[in-house]
mmCIF file of C-alpha atoms in Angstrom:
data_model
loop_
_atom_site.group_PDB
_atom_site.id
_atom_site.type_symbol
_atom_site.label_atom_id
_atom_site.label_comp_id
_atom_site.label_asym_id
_atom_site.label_seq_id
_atom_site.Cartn_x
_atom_site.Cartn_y
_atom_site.Cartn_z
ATOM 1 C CA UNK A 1 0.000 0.000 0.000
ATOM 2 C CA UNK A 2 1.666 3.246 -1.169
ATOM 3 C CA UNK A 3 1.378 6.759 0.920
ATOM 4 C CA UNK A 4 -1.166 9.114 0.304
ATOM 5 C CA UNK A 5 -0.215 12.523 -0.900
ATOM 6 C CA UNK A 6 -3.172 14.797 -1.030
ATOM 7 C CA UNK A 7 -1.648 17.805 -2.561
ATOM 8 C CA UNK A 8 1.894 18.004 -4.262
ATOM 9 C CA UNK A 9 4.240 17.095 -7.199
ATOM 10 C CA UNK A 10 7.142 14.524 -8.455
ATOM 11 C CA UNK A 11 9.381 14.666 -11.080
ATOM 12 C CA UNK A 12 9.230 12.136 -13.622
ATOM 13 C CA UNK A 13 11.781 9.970 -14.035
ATOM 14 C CA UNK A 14 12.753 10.967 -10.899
ATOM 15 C CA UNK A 15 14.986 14.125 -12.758
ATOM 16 C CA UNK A 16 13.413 16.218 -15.186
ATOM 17 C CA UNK A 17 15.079 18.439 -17.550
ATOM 18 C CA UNK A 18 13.273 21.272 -17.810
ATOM 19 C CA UNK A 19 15.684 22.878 -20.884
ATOM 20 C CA UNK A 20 16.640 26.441 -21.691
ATOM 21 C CA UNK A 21 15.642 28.752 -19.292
ATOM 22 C CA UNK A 22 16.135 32.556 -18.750
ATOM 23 C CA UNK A 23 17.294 33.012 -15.132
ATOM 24 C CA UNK A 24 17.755 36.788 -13.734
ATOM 25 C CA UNK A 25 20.020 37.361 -10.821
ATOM 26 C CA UNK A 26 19.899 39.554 -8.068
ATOM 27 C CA UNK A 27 22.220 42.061 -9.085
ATOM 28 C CA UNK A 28 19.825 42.299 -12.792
ATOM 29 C CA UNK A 29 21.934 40.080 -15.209
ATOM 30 C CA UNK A 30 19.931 37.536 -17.118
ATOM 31 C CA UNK A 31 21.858 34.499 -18.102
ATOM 32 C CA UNK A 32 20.502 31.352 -20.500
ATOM 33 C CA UNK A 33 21.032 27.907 -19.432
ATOM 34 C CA UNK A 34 19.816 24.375 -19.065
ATOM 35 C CA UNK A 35 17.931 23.778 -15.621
ATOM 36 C CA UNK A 36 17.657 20.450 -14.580
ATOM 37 C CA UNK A 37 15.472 19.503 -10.798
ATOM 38 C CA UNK A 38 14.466 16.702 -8.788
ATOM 39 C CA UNK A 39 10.737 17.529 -6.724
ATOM 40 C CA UNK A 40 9.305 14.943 -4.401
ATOM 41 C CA UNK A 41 7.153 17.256 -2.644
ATOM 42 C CA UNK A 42 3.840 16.578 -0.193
ATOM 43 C CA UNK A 43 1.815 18.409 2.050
ATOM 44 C CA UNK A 44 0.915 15.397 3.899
ATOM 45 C CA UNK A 45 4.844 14.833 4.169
ATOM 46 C CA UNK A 46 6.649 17.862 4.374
ATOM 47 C CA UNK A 47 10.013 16.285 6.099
ATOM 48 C CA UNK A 48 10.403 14.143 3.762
ATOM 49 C CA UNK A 49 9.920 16.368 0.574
ATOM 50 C CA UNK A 50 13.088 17.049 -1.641
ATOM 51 C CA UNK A 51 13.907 19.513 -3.848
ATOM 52 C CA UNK A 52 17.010 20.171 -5.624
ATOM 53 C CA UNK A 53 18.172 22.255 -9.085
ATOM 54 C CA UNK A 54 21.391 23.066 -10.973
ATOM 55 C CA UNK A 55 21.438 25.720 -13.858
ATOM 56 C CA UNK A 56 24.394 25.419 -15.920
ATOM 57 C CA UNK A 57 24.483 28.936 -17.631
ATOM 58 C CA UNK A 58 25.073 28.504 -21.365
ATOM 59 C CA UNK A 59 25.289 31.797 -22.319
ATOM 60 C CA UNK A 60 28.997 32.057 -23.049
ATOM 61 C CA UNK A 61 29.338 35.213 -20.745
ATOM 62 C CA UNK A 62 32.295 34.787 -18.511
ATOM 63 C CA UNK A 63 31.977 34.322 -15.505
ATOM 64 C CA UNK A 64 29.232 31.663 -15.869
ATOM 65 C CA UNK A 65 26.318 31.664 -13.396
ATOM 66 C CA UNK A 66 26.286 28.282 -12.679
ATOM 67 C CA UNK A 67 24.963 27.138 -9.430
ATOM 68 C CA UNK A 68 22.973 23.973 -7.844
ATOM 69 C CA UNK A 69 20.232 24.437 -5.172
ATOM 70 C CA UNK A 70 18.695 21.922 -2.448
ATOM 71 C CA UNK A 71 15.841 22.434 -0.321
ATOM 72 C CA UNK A 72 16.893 21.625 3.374
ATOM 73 C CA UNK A 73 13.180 22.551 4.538
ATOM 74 C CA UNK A 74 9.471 22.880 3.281
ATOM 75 C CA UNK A 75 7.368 25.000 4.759
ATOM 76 C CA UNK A 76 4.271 24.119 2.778
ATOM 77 C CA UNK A 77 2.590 22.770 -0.378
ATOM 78 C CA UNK A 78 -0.517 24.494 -2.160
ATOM 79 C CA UNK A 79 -3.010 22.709 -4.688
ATOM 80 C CA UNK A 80 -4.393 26.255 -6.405
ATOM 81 C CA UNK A 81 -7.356 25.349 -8.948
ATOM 82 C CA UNK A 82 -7.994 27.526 -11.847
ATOM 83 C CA UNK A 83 -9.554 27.282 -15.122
ATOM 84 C CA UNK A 84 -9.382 24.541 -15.918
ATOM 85 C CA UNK A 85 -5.300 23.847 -14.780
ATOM 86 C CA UNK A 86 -3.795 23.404 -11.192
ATOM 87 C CA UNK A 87 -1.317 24.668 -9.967
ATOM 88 C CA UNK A 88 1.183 23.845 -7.150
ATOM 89 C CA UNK A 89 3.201 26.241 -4.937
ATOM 90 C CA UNK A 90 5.764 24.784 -2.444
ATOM 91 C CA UNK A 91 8.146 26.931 -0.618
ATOM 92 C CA UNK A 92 10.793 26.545 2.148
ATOM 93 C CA UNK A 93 14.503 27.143 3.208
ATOM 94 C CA UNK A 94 17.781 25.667 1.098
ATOM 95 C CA UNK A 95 21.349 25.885 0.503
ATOM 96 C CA UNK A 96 23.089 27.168 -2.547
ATOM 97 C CA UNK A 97 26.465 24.794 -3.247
ATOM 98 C CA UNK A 98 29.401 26.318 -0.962
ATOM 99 C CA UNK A 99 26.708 28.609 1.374
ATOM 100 C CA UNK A 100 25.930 27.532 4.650
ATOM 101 C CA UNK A 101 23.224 30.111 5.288
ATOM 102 C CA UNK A 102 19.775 28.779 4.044
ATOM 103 C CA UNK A 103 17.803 30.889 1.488
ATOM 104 C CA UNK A 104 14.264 31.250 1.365
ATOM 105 C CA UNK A 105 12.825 29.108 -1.920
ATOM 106 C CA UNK A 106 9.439 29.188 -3.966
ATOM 107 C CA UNK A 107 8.221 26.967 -6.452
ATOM 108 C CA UNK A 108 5.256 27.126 -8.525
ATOM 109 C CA UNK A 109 4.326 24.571 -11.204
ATOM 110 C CA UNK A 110 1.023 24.481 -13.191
ATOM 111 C CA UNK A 111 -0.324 20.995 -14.191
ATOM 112 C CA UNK A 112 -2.178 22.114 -17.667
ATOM 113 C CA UNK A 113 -4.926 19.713 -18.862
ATOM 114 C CA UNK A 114 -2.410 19.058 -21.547
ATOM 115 C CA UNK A 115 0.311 17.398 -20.246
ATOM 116 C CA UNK A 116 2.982 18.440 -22.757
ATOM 117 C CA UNK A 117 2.069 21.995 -21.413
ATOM 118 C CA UNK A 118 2.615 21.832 -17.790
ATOM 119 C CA UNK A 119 4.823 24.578 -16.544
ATOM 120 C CA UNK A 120 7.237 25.610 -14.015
ATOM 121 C CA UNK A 121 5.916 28.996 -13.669
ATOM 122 C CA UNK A 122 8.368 30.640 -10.707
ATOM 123 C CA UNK A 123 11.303 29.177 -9.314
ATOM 124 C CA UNK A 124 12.646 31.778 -6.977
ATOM 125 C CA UNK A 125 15.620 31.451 -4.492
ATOM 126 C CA UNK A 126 15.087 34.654 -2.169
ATOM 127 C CA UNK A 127 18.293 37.336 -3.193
ATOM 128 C CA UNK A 128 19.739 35.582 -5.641
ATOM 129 C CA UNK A 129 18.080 34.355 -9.283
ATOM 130 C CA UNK A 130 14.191 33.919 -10.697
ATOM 131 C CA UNK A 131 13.364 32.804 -13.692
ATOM 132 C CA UNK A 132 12.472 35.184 -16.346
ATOM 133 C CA UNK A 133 10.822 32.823 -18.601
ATOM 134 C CA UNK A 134 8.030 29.949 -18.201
ATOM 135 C CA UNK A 135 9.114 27.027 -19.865
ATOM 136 C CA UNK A 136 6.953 23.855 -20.592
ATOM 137 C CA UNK A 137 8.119 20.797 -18.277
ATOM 138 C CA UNK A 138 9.324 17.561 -19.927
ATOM 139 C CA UNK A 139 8.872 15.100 -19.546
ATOM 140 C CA UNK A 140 5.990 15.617 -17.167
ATOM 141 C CA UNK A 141 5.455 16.012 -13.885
ATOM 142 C CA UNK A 142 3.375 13.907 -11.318
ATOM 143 C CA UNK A 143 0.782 16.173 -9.738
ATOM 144 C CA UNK A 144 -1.733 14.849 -6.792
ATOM 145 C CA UNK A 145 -4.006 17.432 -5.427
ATOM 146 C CA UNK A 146 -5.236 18.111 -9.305
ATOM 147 C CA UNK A 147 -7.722 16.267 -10.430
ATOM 148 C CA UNK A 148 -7.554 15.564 -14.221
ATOM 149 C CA UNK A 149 -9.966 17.727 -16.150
ATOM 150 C CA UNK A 150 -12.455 15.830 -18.497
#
């Protein structure tokens, strides 16, 4: 008998990469790149949700912004319906590769009724980079929480 989860999101296979993405940085430079994550997140299990994400910048601009993210903490995860999609905000506390001070996170993903069109829509790390674009997710996510629409 598996767990419930009554509200969250998986990656799957168990990394997903998401594929060019426009990042901006705290200081206002936008760099290109190739985001890859691995989500395992659950309301009903919020200590034992993971999260983790490296963008390898691929813009050519030296120095590259290349940097790898892992949640250490969830706070929470929201089921939002709307029109006809879902979508599914988790946020907590990480570490950025060679910090030891924990940054706030958010992550928002929308589960579209067609699944080649679900989206990360934010993916923010507090003071340091958000994305600047909304890319499709592939290949798809697991969502629970969002009921299929007919």
């Amino acid at each position: 008998m598996g767990l419930r989860c009554s509200c969250g999101v998986r990656s799957t296979p168990i990394t997903s990469t998401i594929g060019t993405i426009d990042m901006t940085f705290a200081d206002n430079v936008t760099r290109s790149g190739n985001l890859t994550i691995n989500v395992n997140a659950c309301v009903d299990r919020l200590d034992s949700s993971t999260f983790s994400a490296t963008f390898t910048d691929t813009s050519g601009v030296i120095p590259p912004r290349n940097f790898t993210f892992t949640a250490t903490s969830f706070e929470d995860v929201i089921c939002i319906q709307e029109n006809g999609s879902c979508q599914v905000i988790t946020f907590g506390m990480g570490l950025l590769s060679g910090e030891t001070i924990p940054r706030r996170f958010t992550l928002t993903f929308r589960n579209n009724p067609s699944p080649t069109a679900d989206q990360l829509i934010t993916f923010v790390i507090l003071q340091f980079v958000s994305n600047s674009t909304t890319p499709n997710v592939a290949p798809d996510l697991t969502f629970f929480g969002c009921p299929p629409t007919p």
